[in-house]
Amino acid sequence: MTAIRPLRPLVERAAEIAELAGRQAEKAEAARTPDLDVVTALVAAGAARHFVPASFGGSGGTFAELKQAAVVLGASCPATAWCTVVAGLMTRTAAHLPPAGQQRLWADGPDTLIAGGVTPRGSAVPVAGGRLLSGAWPLVSSSERADWILLFALAGNDSAAAGEGATAGGAAAGPLVCLVPRAEVRIERTWDDVGMQATGSHTVVVEEVFVPEELTFPVAVLADLDAPQPGPDGRAVPLQAVNTFLFCLPMLGAARGALRHWQELTSAKLQARPAGYDPVVAHLADVLARSSAEIDAADLLLDRIAQLIDTAPAVTRAQVARNQRDCAFAAELLVGAVDRLMRASGAAGHSTGSVLQRLWRDIHTAGSHATLQFGPAAAGYARTELTGGRTPKA
C-alpha cells in the first residue's frame, strides 16, 4: 500500500494566511511592501524552507504543493502569492551554491527568506577570495522583508584579471549568481505599478560589497538546458522549466478569487430578475461558463507542468519549450477570463473598494511579465519542435 504523504504546513495553513493577507491587502498596497504579519505567518508555515535541502532542515516540498498553497493565497492577495513563489524560486536557486556557501546561508536554520533579481546587471569584479559587487537591480519583490538578496551579475573584468575566458576561480567567464545579506544593500523605493503593489518590488542597490567565492556560482549552472545540474531534490530541472510556471500561480489564484467575487456580486443581481427568459441572465451565464472553463483549462495545463517538474529525473530542452508555451497560454486564458468578469461586473466591481478590481489590477501586472508573453514562447516552442529538440547552432 502506498503511504499517504502528509501535507506541508504551508498547504495546511494557506487558507488562514490568505484570510490575513486579504484583510491586510489595502494596508500593504498603501505601504508598497508585503505586510510584516503576513510575511511572518508565511515563514512560520514553511514558505522559506519549502525547497531548502533536507540536510539543512528543508521540508522537501514539491512544486504541486507550492501550487496548491499559492493558488489559495492568490485568491485573496496575488501579491502575497507572488512573494511566496519568488521566495521558493530564490531558495531553489541558492541551493546551487557551493557547500560552504549553503552552510553559511542556512547556518541558523532553514527559515531564511531570500529575495532576488535574476536579470544580469551591475558587475561582479574578481578580487582576492571573491567578487566586488556593484550595481542596481530593479523589480526585486519583497526586498525590504528578505534576509538575503540573490542577484545575477555580469562578471566584470574577468579577462583582464584572470586571463582571457576565465574567472578568478578558473571557471568560464559569464554572468554570476551572487548572494548578499540584506543589511549590505540599499533599497530604493521605486515600485509604483498599478498592480501587485504589495509585492514591494523595489530596486536593490549594491555599492562595492565583497561577496566571498562560496556565495557565488555561474548562472550557467541554472540555465544549461542540455546538461542541467541537479537541484536540492537531486533532479535536474533547469531554471527555465520552473520560473514561468511559478509566475503563473498567483495569476491562477487571482482568477479563482475574481470568479468567486464576481459570483457573489452577480447572485444578488439575478435574485432581482423576473422569472422566464431574460437576455441579461443568458449573458451572465455565458460569462460564467466561458470564464470558469478558461480558468479550469489553465489550471490543468499548470497541473501537467507540476507533475513533470516534480517527477522527471531530468527536464529536456523540448519539455522546457512546451512548459513556457503552456505557461504563456495559461496566462492569456487567465487574463482574458478576468477581463470578461470585470466587463460584466458593473459599477460594483469597478469600485475602488472592490476586491475584484484589485485582483484585476494584479493579474494584469503579473501577466505583463516578459517571460509570460505568448509570442516569444510560441517562437521558442516552434523552433525546438522543428529542430527535433536539438541544440541550436551558434
JSON list of N, CA and C in Angstrom, two decimals, residues 117 119-126 131-135 137 151-158 167 173-178 219:
[
{"chain": "A", "resi": 117, "resn": "GLY", "atom": "N", "xyz": [17.04, 39.29, -7.80]},
{"chain": "A", "resi": 117, "resn": "GLY", "atom": "CA", "xyz": [16.94, 39.91, -9.11]},
{"chain": "A", "resi": 117, "resn": "GLY", "atom": "C", "xyz": [17.68, 39.04, -10.11]},
{"chain": "A", "resi": 119, "resn": "THR", "atom": "N", "xyz": [17.79, 39.24, -13.58]},
{"chain": "A", "resi": 119, "resn": "THR", "atom": "CA", "xyz": [18.31, 39.81, -14.83]},
{"chain": "A", "resi": 119, "resn": "THR", "atom": "C", "xyz": [19.73, 40.27, -14.58]},
{"chain": "A", "resi": 120, "resn": "PRO", "atom": "N", "xyz": [20.73, 39.71, -15.30]},
{"chain": "A", "resi": 120, "resn": "PRO", "atom": "CA", "xyz": [22.12, 40.10, -15.04]},
{"chain": "A", "resi": 120, "resn": "PRO", "atom": "C", "xyz": [22.34, 41.60, -15.21]},
{"chain": "A", "resi": 121, "resn": "ARG", "atom": "N", "xyz": [22.85, 42.22, -14.17]},
{"chain": "A", "resi": 121, "resn": "ARG", "atom": "CA", "xyz": [23.11, 43.66, -14.17]},
{"chain": "A", "resi": 121, "resn": "ARG", "atom": "C", "xyz": [24.37, 43.94, -13.36]},
{"chain": "A", "resi": 122, "resn": "GLY", "atom": "N", "xyz": [24.78, 45.19, -13.31]},
{"chain": "A", "resi": 122, "resn": "GLY", "atom": "CA", "xyz": [25.90, 45.57, -12.48]},
{"chain": "A", "resi": 122, "resn": "GLY", "atom": "C", "xyz": [27.17, 44.83, -12.87]},
{"chain": "A", "resi": 123, "resn": "SER", "atom": "N", "xyz": [28.06, 44.68, -11.91]},
{"chain": "A", "resi": 123, "resn": "SER", "atom": "CA", "xyz": [29.32, 43.99, -12.18]},
{"chain": "A", "resi": 123, "resn": "SER", "atom": "C", "xyz": [29.80, 43.28, -10.92]},
{"chain": "A", "resi": 124, "resn": "ALA", "atom": "N", "xyz": [30.39, 42.11, -11.15]},
{"chain": "A", "resi": 124, "resn": "ALA", "atom": "CA", "xyz": [30.99, 41.33, -10.07]},
{"chain": "A", "resi": 124, "resn": "ALA", "atom": "C", "xyz": [32.47, 41.18, -10.42]},
{"chain": "A", "resi": 125, "resn": "VAL", "atom": "N", "xyz": [33.27, 42.12, -9.99]},
{"chain": "A", "resi": 125, "resn": "VAL", "atom": "CA", "xyz": [34.67, 42.18, -10.37]},
{"chain": "A", "resi": 125, "resn": "VAL", "atom": "C", "xyz": [35.48, 41.22, -9.50]},
{"chain": "A", "resi": 126, "resn": "PRO", "atom": "N", "xyz": [36.32, 40.37, -10.11]},
{"chain": "A", "resi": 126, "resn": "PRO", "atom": "CA", "xyz": [37.10, 39.43, -9.31]},
{"chain": "A", "resi": 126, "resn": "PRO", "atom": "C", "xyz": [38.16, 40.13, -8.46]},
{"chain": "A", "resi": 131, "resn": "ARG", "atom": "N", "xyz": [34.37, 38.33, -5.04]},
{"chain": "A", "resi": 131, "resn": "ARG", "atom": "CA", "xyz": [33.94, 39.34, -6.02]},
{"chain": "A", "resi": 131, "resn": "ARG", "atom": "C", "xyz": [33.60, 40.64, -5.31]},
{"chain": "A", "resi": 132, "resn": "LEU", "atom": "N", "xyz": [33.78, 41.72, -6.03]},
{"chain": "A", "resi": 132, "resn": "LEU", "atom": "CA", "xyz": [33.34, 43.03, -5.56]},
{"chain": "A", "resi": 132, "resn": "LEU", "atom": "C", "xyz": [32.12, 43.41, -6.40]},
{"chain": "A", "resi": 133, "resn": "LEU", "atom": "N", "xyz": [30.97, 43.41, -5.74]},
{"chain": "A", "resi": 133, "resn": "LEU", "atom": "CA", "xyz": [29.68, 43.55, -6.43]},
{"chain": "A", "resi": 133, "resn": "LEU", "atom": "C", "xyz": [29.18, 44.98, -6.36]},
{"chain": "A", "resi": 134, "resn": "SER", "atom": "N", "xyz": [28.77, 45.52, -7.52]},
{"chain": "A", "resi": 134, "resn": "SER", "atom": "CA", "xyz": [28.18, 46.85, -7.58]},
{"chain": "A", "resi": 134, "resn": "SER", "atom": "C", "xyz": [27.09, 46.86, -8.64]},
{"chain": "A", "resi": 135, "resn": "GLY", "atom": "N", "xyz": [26.09, 47.69, -8.43]},
{"chain": "A", "resi": 135, "resn": "GLY", "atom": "CA", "xyz": [25.04, 47.84, -9.44]},
{"chain": "A", "resi": 135, "resn": "GLY", "atom": "C", "xyz": [23.69, 48.09, -8.83]},
{"chain": "A", "resi": 137, "resn": "TRP", "atom": "N", "xyz": [19.56, 46.71, -9.19]},
{"chain": "A", "resi": 137, "resn": "TRP", "atom": "CA", "xyz": [18.66, 45.67, -9.69]},
{"chain": "A", "resi": 137, "resn": "TRP", "atom": "C", "xyz": [17.22, 46.08, -9.38]},
{"chain": "A", "resi": 151, "resn": "LEU", "atom": "N", "xyz": [21.42, 37.96, -6.44]},
{"chain": "A", "resi": 151, "resn": "LEU", "atom": "CA", "xyz": [21.49, 38.84, -7.59]},
{"chain": "A", "resi": 151, "resn": "LEU", "atom": "C", "xyz": [22.30, 38.21, -8.72]},
{"chain": "A", "resi": 152, "resn": "PHE", "atom": "N", "xyz": [21.79, 38.30, -9.94]},
{"chain": "A", "resi": 152, "resn": "PHE", "atom": "CA", "xyz": [22.53, 37.88, -11.12]},
{"chain": "A", "resi": 152, "resn": "PHE", "atom": "C", "xyz": [23.35, 39.08, -11.60]},
{"chain": "A", "resi": 153, "resn": "ALA", "atom": "N", "xyz": [24.65, 38.87, -11.73]},
{"chain": "A", "resi": 153, "resn": "ALA", "atom": "CA", "xyz": [25.53, 39.98, -12.07]},
{"chain": "A", "resi": 153, "resn": "ALA", "atom": "C", "xyz": [26.42, 39.64, -13.25]},
{"chain": "A", "resi": 154, "resn": "LEU", "atom": "N", "xyz": [26.79, 40.66, -14.01]},
{"chain": "A", "resi": 154, "resn": "LEU", "atom": "CA", "xyz": [27.78, 40.49, -15.06]},
{"chain": "A", "resi": 154, "resn": "LEU", "atom": "C", "xyz": [29.15, 40.27, -14.42]},
{"chain": "A", "resi": 155, "resn": "ALA", "atom": "N", "xyz": [29.98, 39.50, -15.09]},
{"chain": "A", "resi": 155, "resn": "ALA", "atom": "CA", "xyz": [31.19, 39.01, -14.44]},
{"chain": "A", "resi": 155, "resn": "ALA", "atom": "C", "xyz": [32.31, 40.03, -14.32]},
{"chain": "A", "resi": 156, "resn": "GLY", "atom": "N", "xyz": [32.10, 41.26, -14.69]},
{"chain": "A", "resi": 156, "resn": "GLY", "atom": "CA", "xyz": [33.12, 42.27, -14.51]},
{"chain": "A", "resi": 156, "resn": "GLY", "atom": "C", "xyz": [34.29, 42.09, -15.45]},
{"chain": "A", "resi": 157, "resn": "ASN", "atom": "N", "xyz": [35.48, 42.49, -15.02]},
{"chain": "A", "resi": 157, "resn": "ASN", "atom": "CA", "xyz": [36.66, 42.44, -15.90]},
{"chain": "A", "resi": 157, "resn": "ASN", "atom": "C", "xyz": [37.41, 41.13, -15.74]},
{"chain": "A", "resi": 158, "resn": "ASP", "atom": "N", "xyz": [36.69, 40.02, -15.96]},
{"chain": "A", "resi": 158, "resn": "ASP", "atom": "CA", "xyz": [37.31, 38.71, -15.82]},
{"chain": "A", "resi": 158, "resn": "ASP", "atom": "C", "xyz": [38.53, 38.54, -16.71]},
{"chain": "A", "resi": 167, "resn": "THR", "atom": "N", "xyz": [37.55, 33.08, -15.12]},
{"chain": "A", "resi": 167, "resn": "THR", "atom": "CA", "xyz": [37.32, 33.84, -13.91]},
{"chain": "A", "resi": 167, "resn": "THR", "atom": "C", "xyz": [38.46, 33.58, -12.95]},
{"chain": "A", "resi": 173, "resn": "ALA", "atom": "N", "xyz": [34.12, 32.47, -18.15]},
{"chain": "A", "resi": 173, "resn": "ALA", "atom": "CA", "xyz": [33.52, 33.77, -17.87]},
{"chain": "A", "resi": 173, "resn": "ALA", "atom": "C", "xyz": [32.05, 33.75, -18.23]},
{"chain": "A", "resi": 174, "resn": "GLY", "atom": "N", "xyz": [31.28, 34.58, -17.52]},
{"chain": "A", "resi": 174, "resn": "GLY", "atom": "CA", "xyz": [29.85, 34.67, -17.78]},
{"chain": "A", "resi": 174, "resn": "GLY", "atom": "C", "xyz": [29.15, 35.23, -16.56]},
{"chain": "A", "resi": 175, "resn": "PRO", "atom": "N", "xyz": [27.84, 35.51, -16.66]},
{"chain": "A", "resi": 175, "resn": "PRO", "atom": "CA", "xyz": [27.12, 36.05, -15.51]},
{"chain": "A", "resi": 175, "resn": "PRO", "atom": "C", "xyz": [27.23, 35.14, -14.29]},
{"chain": "A", "resi": 176, "resn": "LEU", "atom": "N", "xyz": [27.19, 35.77, -13.13]},
{"chain": "A", "resi": 176, "resn": "LEU", "atom": "CA", "xyz": [27.31, 35.05, -11.87]},
{"chain": "A", "resi": 176, "resn": "LEU", "atom": "C", "xyz": [26.08, 35.27, -11.00]},
{"chain": "A", "resi": 177, "resn": "VAL", "atom": "N", "xyz": [25.77, 34.29, -10.18]},
{"chain": "A", "resi": 177, "resn": "VAL", "atom": "CA", "xyz": [24.81, 34.45, -9.10]},
{"chain": "A", "resi": 177, "resn": "VAL", "atom": "C", "xyz": [25.60, 34.86, -7.87]},
{"chain": "A", "resi": 178, "resn": "CYS", "atom": "N", "xyz": [25.21, 35.97, -7.25]},
{"chain": "A", "resi": 178, "resn": "CYS", "atom": "CA", "xyz": [25.88, 36.45, -6.04]},
{"chain": "A", "resi": 178, "resn": "CYS", "atom": "C", "xyz": [24.84, 36.60, -4.93]},
{"chain": "A", "resi": 219, "resn": "VAL", "atom": "N", "xyz": [25.79, 31.53, -13.49]},
{"chain": "A", "resi": 219, "resn": "VAL", "atom": "CA", "xyz": [24.39, 31.43, -13.91]},
{"chain": "A", "resi": 219, "resn": "VAL", "atom": "C", "xyz": [24.20, 30.22, -14.83]}
]
